Coordinates of C-alpha atoms (C1' of nucleotides) in Angstrom, one line a residue:
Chain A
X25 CA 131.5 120.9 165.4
X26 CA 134.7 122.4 163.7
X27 CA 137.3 120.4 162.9
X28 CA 140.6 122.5 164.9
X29 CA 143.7 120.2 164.9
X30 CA 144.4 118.5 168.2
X31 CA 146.2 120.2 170.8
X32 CA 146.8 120.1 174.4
X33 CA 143.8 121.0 176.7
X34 CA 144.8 124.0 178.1
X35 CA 145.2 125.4 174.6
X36 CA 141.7 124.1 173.8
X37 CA 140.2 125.2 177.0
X38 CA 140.7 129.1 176.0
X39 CA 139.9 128.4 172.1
X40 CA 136.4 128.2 172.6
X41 CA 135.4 130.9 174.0
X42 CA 137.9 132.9 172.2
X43 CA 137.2 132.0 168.6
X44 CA 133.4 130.8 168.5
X45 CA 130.7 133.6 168.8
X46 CA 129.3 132.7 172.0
X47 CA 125.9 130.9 172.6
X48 CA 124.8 130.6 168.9
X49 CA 125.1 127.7 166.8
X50 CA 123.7 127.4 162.9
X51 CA 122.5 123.6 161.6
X52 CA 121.5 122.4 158.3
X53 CA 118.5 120.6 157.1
X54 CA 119.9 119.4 153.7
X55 CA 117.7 117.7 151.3
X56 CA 118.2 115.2 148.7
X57 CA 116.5 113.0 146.6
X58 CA 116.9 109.3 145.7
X59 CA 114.0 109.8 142.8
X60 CA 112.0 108.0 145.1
X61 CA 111.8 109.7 148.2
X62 CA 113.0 112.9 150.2
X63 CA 116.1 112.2 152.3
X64 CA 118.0 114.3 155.2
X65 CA 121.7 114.0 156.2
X66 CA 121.7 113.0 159.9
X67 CA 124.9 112.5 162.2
X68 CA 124.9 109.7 164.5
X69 CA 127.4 109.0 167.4
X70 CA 127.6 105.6 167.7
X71 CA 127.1 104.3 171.4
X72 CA 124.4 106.6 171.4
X73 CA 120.7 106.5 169.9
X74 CA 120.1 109.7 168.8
X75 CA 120.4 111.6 165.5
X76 CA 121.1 114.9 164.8
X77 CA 121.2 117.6 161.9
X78 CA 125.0 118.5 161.0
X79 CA 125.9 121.9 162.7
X80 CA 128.8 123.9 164.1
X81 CA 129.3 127.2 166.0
X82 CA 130.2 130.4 164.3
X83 CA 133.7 131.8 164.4
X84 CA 133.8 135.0 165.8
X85 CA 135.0 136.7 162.3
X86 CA 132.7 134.5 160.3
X87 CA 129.4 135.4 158.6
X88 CA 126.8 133.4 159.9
X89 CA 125.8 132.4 156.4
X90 CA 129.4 131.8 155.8
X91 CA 129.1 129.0 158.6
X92 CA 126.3 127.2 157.7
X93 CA 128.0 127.2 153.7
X94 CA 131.2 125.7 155.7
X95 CA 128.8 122.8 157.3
X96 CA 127.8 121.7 153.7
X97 CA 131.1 121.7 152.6
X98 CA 132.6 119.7 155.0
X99 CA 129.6 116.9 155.5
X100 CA 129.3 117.1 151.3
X101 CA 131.9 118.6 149.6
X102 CA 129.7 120.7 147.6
X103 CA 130.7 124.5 147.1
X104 CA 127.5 126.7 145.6
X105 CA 124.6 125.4 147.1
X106 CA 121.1 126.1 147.3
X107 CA 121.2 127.3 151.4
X108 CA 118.7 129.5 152.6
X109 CA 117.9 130.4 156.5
X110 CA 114.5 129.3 157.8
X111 CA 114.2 130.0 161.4
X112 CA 116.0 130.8 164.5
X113 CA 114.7 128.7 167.1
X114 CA 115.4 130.4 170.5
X115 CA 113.7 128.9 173.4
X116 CA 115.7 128.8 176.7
X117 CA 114.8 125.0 177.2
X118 CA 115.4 123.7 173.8
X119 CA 118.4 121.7 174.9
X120 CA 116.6 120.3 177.4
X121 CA 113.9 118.2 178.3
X122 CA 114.0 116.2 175.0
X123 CA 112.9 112.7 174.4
X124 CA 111.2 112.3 177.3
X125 CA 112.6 109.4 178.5
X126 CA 116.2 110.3 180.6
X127 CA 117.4 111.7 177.8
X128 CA 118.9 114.4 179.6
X129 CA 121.3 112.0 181.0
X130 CA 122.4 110.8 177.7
X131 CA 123.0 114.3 176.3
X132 CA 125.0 114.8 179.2
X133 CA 127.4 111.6 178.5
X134 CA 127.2 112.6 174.9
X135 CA 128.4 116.2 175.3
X136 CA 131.1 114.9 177.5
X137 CA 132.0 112.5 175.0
X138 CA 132.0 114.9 172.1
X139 CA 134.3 117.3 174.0
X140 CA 136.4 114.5 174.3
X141 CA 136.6 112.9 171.7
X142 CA 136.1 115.9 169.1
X143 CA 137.7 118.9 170.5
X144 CA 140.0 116.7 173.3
X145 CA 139.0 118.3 176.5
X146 CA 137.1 118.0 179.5
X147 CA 133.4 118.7 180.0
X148 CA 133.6 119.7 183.9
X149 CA 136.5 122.1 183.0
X150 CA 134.6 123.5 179.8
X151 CA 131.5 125.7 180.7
X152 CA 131.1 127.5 177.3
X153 CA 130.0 124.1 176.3
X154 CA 126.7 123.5 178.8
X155 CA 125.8 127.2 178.5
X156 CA 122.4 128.0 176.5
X157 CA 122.5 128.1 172.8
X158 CA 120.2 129.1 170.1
X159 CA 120.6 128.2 166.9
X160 CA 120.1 129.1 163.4
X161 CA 118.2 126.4 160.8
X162 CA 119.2 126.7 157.4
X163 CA 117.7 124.2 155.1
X164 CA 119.8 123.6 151.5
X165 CA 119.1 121.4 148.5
X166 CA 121.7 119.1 147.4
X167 CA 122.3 116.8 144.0
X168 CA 122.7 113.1 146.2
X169 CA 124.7 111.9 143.5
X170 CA 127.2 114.2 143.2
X171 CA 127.6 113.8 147.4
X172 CA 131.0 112.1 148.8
X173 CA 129.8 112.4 152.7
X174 CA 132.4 112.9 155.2
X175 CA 132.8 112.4 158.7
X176 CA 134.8 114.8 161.1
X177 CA 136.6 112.4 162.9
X178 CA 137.1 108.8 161.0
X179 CA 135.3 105.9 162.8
X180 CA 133.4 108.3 165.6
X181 CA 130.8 110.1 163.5
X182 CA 128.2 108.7 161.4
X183 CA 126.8 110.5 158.0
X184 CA 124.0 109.0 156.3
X185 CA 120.6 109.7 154.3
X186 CA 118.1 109.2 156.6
X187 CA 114.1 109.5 155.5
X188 CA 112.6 111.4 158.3
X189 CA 110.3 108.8 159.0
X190 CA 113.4 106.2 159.7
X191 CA 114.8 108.0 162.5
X192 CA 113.4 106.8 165.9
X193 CA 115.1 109.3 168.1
X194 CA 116.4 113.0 166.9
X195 CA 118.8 115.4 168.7
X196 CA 116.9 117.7 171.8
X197 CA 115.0 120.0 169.1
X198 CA 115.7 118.8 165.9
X199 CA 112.7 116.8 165.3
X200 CA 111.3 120.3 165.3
X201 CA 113.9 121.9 163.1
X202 CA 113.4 119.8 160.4
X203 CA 109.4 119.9 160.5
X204 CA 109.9 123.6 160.2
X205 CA 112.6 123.7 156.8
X206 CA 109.8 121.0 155.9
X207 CA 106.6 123.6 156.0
X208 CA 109.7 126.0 154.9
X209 CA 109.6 124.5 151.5
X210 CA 106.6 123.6 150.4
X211 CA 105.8 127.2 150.4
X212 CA 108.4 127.9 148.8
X213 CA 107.8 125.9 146.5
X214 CA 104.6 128.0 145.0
X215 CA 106.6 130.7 145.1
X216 CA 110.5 129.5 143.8
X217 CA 111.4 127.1 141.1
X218 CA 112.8 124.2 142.7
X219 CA 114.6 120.8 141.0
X220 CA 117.9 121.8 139.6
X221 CA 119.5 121.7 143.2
X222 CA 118.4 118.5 143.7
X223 CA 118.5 116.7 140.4
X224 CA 121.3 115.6 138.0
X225 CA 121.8 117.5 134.9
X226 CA 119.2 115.1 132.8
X227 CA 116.5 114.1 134.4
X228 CA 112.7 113.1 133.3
X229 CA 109.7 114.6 133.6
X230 CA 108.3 111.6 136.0
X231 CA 111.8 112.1 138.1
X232 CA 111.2 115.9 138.5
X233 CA 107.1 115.5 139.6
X234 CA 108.0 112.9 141.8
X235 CA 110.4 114.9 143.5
X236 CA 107.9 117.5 143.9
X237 CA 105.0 114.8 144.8
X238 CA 107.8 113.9 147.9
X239 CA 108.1 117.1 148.9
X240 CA 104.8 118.1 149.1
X241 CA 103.2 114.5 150.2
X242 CA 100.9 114.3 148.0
X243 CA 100.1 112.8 144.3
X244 CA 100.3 115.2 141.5
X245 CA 98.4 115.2 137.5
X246 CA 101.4 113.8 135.3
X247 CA 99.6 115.9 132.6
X248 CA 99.1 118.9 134.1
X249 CA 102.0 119.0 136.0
X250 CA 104.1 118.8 133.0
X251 CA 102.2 121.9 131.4
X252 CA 102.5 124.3 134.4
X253 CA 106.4 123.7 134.9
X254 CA 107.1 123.6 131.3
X255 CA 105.3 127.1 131.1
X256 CA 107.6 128.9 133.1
X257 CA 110.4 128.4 130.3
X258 CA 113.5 127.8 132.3
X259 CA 113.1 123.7 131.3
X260 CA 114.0 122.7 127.9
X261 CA 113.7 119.3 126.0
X262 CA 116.5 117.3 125.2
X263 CA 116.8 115.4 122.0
X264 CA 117.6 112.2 124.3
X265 CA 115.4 109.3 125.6
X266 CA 116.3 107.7 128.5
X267 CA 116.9 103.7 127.4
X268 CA 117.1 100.6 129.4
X269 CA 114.2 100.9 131.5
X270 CA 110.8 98.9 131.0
X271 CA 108.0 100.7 128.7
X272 CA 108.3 103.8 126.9
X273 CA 111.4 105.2 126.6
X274 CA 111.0 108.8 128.5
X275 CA 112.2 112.1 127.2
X276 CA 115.2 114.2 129.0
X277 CA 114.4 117.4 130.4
X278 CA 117.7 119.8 131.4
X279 CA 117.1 123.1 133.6
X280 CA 118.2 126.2 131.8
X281 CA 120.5 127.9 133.7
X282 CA 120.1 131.5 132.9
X283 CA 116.2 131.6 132.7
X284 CA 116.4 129.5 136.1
X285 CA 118.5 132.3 137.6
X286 CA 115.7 134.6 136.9
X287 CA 113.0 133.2 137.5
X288 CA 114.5 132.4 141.3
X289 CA 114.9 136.2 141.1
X290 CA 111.6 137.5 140.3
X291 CA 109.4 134.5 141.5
X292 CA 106.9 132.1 140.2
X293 CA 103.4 132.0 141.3
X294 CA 101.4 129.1 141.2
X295 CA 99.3 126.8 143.5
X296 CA 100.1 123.1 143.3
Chain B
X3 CA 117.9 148.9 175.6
X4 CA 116.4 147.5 179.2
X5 CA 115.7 149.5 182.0
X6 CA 117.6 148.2 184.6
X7 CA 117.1 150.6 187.3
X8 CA 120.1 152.9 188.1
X9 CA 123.1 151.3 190.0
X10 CA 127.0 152.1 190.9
X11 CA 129.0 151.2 188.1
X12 CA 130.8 148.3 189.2
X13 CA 127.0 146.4 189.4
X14 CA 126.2 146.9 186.0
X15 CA 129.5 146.3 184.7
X16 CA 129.0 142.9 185.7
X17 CA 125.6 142.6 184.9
X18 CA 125.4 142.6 181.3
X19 CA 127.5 139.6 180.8
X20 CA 125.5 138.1 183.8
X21 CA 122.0 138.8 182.9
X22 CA 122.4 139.3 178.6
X23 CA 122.8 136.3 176.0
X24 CA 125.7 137.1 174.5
X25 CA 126.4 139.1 171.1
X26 CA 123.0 138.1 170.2
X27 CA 120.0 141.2 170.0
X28 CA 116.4 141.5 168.7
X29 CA 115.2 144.7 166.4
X30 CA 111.8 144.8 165.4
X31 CA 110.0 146.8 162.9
X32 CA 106.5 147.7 164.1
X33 CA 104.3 148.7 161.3
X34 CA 101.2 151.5 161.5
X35 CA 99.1 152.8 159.3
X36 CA 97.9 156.3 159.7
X37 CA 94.5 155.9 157.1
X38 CA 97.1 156.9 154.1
X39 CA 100.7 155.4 155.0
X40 CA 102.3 153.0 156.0
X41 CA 104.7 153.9 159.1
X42 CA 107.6 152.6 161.2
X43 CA 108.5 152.9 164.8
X44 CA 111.7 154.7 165.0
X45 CA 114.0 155.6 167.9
X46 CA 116.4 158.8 168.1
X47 CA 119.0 159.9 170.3
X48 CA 118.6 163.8 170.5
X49 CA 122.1 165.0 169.1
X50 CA 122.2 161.9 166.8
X51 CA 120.7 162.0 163.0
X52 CA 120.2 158.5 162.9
X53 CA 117.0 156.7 163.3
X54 CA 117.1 153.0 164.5
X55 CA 115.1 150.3 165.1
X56 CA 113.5 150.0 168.9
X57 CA 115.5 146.9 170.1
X58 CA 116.7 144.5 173.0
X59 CA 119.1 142.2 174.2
X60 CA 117.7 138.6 175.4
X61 CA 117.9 137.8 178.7
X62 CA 120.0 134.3 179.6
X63 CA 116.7 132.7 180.7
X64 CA 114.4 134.7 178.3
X65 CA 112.8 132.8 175.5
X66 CA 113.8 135.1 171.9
X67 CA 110.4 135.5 171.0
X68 CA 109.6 136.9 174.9
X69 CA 112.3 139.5 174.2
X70 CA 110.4 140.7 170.9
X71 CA 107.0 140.7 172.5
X72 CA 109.0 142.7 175.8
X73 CA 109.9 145.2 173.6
X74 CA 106.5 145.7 171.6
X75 CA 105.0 145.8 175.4
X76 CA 107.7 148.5 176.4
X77 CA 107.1 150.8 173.5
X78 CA 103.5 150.3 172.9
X79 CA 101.8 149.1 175.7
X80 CA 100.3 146.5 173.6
X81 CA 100.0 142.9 174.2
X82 CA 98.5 140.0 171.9
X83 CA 100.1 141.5 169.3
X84 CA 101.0 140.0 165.9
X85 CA 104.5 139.5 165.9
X86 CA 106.9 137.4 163.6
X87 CA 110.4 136.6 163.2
X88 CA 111.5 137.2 159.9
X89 CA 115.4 137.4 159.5
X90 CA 118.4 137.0 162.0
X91 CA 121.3 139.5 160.3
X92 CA 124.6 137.7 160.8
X93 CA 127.2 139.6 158.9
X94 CA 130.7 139.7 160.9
X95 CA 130.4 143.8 160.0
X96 CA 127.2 144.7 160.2
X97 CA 128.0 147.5 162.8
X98 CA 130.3 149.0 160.9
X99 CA 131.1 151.1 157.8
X100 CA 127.3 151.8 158.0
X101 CA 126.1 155.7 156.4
X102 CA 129.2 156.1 154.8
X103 CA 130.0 159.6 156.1
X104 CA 132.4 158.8 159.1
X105 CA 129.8 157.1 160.7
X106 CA 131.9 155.3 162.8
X107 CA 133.0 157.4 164.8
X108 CA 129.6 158.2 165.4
X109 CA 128.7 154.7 166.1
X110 CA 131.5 154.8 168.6
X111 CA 130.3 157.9 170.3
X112 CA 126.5 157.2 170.3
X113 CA 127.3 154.0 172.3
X114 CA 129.4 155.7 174.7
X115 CA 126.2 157.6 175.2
X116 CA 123.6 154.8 175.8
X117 CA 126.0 153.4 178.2
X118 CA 126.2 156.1 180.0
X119 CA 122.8 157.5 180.0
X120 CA 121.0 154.3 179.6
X121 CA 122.8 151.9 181.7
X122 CA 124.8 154.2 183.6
X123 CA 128.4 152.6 182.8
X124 CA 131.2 154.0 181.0
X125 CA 131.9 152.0 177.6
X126 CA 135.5 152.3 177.8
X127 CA 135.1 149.6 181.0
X128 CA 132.4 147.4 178.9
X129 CA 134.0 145.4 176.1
X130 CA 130.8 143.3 175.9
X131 CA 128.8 145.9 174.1
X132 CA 131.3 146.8 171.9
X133 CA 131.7 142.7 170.6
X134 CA 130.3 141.6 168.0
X135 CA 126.6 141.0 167.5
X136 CA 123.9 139.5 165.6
X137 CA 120.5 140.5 165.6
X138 CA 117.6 138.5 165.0
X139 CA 114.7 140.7 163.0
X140 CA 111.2 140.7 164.1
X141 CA 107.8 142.4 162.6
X142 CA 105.4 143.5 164.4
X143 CA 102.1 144.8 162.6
X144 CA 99.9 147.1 165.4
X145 CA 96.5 149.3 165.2
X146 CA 97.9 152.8 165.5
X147 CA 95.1 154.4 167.4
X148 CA 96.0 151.9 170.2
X149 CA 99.4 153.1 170.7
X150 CA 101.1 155.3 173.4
X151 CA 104.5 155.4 172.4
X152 CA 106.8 155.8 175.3
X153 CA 110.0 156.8 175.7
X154 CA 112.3 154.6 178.4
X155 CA 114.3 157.5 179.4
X156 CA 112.1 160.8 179.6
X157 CA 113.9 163.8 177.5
X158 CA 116.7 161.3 176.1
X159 CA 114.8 158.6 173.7
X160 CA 112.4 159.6 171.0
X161 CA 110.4 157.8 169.9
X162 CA 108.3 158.6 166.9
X163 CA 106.6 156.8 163.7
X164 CA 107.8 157.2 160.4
X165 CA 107.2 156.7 156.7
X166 CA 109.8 155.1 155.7
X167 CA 111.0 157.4 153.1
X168 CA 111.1 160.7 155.7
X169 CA 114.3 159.0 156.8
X170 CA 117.6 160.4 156.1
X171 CA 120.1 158.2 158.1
X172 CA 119.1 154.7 159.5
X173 CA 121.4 153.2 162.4
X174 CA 124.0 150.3 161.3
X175 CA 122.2 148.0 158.6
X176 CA 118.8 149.3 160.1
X177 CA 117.9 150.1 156.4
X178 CA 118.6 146.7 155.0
X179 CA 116.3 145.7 157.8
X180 CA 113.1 147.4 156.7
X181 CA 113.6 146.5 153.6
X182 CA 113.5 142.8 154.1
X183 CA 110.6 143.2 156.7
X184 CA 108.9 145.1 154.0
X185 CA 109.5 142.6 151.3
X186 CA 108.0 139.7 153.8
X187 CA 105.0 141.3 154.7
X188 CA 104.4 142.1 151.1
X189 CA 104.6 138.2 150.3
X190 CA 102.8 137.0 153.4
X191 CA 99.7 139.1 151.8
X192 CA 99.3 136.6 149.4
X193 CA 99.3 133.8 151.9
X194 CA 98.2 135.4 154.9
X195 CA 94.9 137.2 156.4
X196 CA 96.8 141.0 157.2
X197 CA 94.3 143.8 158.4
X198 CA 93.1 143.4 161.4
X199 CA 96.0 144.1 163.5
X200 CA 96.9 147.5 161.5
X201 CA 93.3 148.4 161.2
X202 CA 90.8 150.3 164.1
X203 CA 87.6 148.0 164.6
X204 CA 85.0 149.4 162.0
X205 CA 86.8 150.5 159.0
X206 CA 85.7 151.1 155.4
X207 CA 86.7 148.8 152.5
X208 CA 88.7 151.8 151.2
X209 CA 90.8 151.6 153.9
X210 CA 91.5 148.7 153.7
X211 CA 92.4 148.7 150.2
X212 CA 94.7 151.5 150.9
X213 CA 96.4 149.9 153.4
X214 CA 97.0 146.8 151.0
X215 CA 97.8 149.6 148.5
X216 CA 100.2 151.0 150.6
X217 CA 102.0 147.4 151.2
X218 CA 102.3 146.7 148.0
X219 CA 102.8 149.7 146.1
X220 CA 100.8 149.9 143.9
X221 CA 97.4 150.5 143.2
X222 CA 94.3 147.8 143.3
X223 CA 91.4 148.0 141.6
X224 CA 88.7 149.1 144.3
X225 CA 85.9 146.6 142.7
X226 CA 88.0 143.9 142.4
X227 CA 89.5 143.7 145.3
X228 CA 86.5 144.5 147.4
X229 CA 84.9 141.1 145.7
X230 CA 88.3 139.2 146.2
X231 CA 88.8 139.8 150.2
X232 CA 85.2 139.8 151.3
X233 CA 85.1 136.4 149.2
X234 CA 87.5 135.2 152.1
X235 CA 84.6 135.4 154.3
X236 CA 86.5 136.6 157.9
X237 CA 85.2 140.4 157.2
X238 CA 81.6 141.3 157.7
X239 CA 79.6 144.3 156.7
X240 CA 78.0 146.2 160.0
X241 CA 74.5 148.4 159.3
X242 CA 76.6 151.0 159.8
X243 CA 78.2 154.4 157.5
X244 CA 81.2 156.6 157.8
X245 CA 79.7 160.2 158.1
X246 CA 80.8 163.1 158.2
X247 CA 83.3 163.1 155.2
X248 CA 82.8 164.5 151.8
X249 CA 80.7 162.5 149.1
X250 CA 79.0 159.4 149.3
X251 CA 79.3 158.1 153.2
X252 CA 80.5 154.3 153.0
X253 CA 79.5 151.0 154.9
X254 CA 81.9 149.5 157.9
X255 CA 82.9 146.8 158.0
X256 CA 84.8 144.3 160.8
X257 CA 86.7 141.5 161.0
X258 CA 84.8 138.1 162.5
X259 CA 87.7 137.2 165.4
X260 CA 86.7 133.6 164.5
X261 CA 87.0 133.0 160.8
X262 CA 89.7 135.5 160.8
X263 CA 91.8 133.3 162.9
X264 CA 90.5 130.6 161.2
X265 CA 92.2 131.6 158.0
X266 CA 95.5 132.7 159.8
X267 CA 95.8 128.9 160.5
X268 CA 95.0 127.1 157.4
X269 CA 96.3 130.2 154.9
X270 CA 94.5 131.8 152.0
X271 CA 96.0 131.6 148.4
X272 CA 95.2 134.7 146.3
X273 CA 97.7 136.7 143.6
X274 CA 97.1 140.8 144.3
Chain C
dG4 C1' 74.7 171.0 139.1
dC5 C1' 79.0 169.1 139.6
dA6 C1' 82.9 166.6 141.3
dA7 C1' 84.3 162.8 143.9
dA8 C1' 83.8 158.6 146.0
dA9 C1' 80.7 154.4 146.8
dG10 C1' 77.8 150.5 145.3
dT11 C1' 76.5 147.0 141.8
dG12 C1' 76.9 144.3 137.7
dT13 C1' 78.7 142.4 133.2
dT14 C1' 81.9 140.3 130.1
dA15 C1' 86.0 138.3 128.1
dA16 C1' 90.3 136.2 129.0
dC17 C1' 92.8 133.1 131.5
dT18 C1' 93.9 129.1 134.5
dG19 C1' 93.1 125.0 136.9
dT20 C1' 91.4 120.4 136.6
dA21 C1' 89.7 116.3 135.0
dC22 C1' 89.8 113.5 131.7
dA23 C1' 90.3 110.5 126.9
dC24 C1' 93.2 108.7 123.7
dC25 C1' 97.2 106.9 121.5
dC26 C1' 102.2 105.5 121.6
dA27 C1' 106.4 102.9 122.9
dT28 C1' 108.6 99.2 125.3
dG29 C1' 109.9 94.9 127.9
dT30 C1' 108.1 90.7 129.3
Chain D
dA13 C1' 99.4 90.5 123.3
dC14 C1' 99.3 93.0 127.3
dA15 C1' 100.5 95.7 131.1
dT16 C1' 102.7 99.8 132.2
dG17 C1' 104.2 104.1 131.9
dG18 C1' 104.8 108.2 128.5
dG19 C1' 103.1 112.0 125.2
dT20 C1' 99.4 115.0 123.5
dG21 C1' 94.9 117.2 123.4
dT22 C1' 90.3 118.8 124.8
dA23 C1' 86.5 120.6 127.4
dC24 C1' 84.4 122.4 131.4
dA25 C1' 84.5 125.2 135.7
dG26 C1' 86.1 128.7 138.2
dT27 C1' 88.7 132.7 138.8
dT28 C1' 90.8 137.1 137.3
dA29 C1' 90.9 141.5 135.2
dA30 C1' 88.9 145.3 132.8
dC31 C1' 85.4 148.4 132.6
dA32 C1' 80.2 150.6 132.5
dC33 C1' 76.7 152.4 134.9
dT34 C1' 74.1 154.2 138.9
dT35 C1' 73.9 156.3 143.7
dT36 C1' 75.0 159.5 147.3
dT37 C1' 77.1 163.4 149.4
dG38 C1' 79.3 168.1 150.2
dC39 C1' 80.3 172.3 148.1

DNA sequence: GCAAAAGTGTTAACTGTACACCCATGT
DNA sequence: ACATGGGTGTACAGTTAACACTTTTGC
């Protein structure tokens, strides 16, 4: 969904097929963590019951990477993310037959309403709109604290965190999307060093395994954790305790920048 | 490339918009190995010195992956083949500037050439090839003794495997394309069961290793590695030898269908 | 007999994992 | 004082990596 200032609907009618690569679409799975657990930004329409993953077509003179990087900057605001292609999910029917229960129906009257409402034309006059799409998932890795979520269009489009396991009902395929950038990075994660996207700046060790405990579902050794991912050097120690809370006072951990940098270049290797 | 059967031009000038998804195509890399090297499946155009990937547009009610197994099936013969989407190439440019040596103009005239020979329709009259398109990569990993390699025009296509390396000029970003299929299958290794599908039924473990070798890159320690991959337990040793050849004559060995699927499903976890 | 490749075994170094123990802090 | 989480260390098991020795075969 892209954001074109309103004009009349002739003018819109042609725009479509004229500036949006045809029949491809990109959406983005992006992550963030509340220290507790692993959130995704959804989109909601209100009126309707469904969620779905932020996306947008591709401008005919855009690189497809550059779309997805234009997604997370207009839902967060962010500029240099952590954004990373995952799949292309190319069925012929993946826009249909989802839910199970009419929904077919309601992504009709949705659609309809989104040209409407979004891009100010008419459905029955736009058929760019109902043709088939793939799409491209890209999942990216967002700080949720440094987030100011946006919607498109003030008081028609919802933005929130949503745990996966809170939404009843997702967008046609996008249960499916997310599942897969899910699977996507948990390998990864054996093979990339993952945490400064999604951390702030100064964070604890029992902050950092927890996110990785979230993202791989499972409980982690406190001890050994903290060995293994202080071993691969791009970590360092802060002289600072972080006060306030009950028991021990923790130590702050920052990620260092340049040896992160490599390491993402040359890889890690470790089973967790 | 699809044969269509031959028609006036008028039919397949409207055709390709009505049959093809849009700016969208599928390039796979279909990896042999000869015993000693890894090799590529290559297409040239007699007159042309570029090699390119064998490739496909999607039909509109053609799932993506059904185009990639299409093309495998049209170039090999093979089906049930091991086949994976690895990369969809989205650069707005990726068709042009590619070689470097006024390669454009080459591009231009090669295209001509396919639309007239291949589908029979002048280009000048066919702005839909000449948009813009992305391509989604596939790799496809094949026993070479299996193989007929078939040409879809006789006397016009070649087709042809090929070390990598004995290529002077690749098609568009062709290049980049091996390289990233080559960089996946290199990190699958250590998370995947690979062998079966490149390999003939009864092989030696030499073989084997040289086919990891020639993956990789570099070379493996023939005792280790014989310990490390029959300790995966999807290979067993047949009362068999390799005669025939100089020195010592070796034992076969196969791959048990059951556990080797087995461990396609849950993943193995192993550093080469 | 010799060179080259195959088969088998041994050892040291390293890594993963499961703990035990003590420390600091707020209630 | 005590419950809770944080910091550090150790010990065993299992795996990896390096390498020695013997066997078989063709020339």
């Amino acid at each position: 969904m892209i954001n074109l200032p309103a004009a009349n609907i002739n003018d819109k009618l042609l725009k479509s097929e004229d500036v949006f690569h045809p029949g491809f679409s990109v959406d983005c799975v992006i992550f963030g963590f509340d220290g507790d657990q692993l959130k995704v930004l959804m989109i909601n329409y209100p009126g309707f019951d469904f969620w779905k993953l932020p996306g947008s077509f591709v401008f005919k003179n855009e690189n497809v990477d550059d779309a997805a990087l234009r997604i997370l900057q207009e839902r967060t605001g962010l500029k240099n993310i952590f954004l990373r292609q995952f799949h292309l999910f190319g069925n012929k029917d993946r826009l249909d037959n989802w839910g199970g229960w009419g929904h077919n129906e309601v992504h009709g009257t949705w659609r309809k309403k989104v040209l409407e409402k979004l891009y100010n034309i008419r459905s029955d006059i736009q058929p760019w709109f109902d043709s088939r799409f793939i799409t491209l998932g890209y999942y990216a890795l967002v700080d949720i604290t440094q987030v100011k979520l946006k919607t498109l269009t003030p008081d028609y489009d919802l933005v929130e965190w949503k745990a996966i396991n809170e939404i009843p009902v997702f967008y046609a395929d996008h249960q499916e999307i997310i599942n897969k950038s899910l699977e996507t990075i948990q390998s990864q994660l054996s093979v990339l060093p993952i945490g400064k996207e999604l951390l702030p700046e100064k964070f604890t060790m029992t902050e950092l395994r927890m996110l990785y405990e979230a993202i791989l579902g499972r409980k982690l050794d406190r001890r050994n954790f903290q060995r293994k991912i202080l071993s691969f050097g791009y970590i360092g120690k802060l002289n600072e305790k972080r006060k306030g809370g009950a028991h021990k006072a923790p130590s702050l951990f920052y990620f260092n920048e340049k040896k992160y940098q490599e390491a993402q270049m040359r890889g890690i290797g470790v089973s967790w």
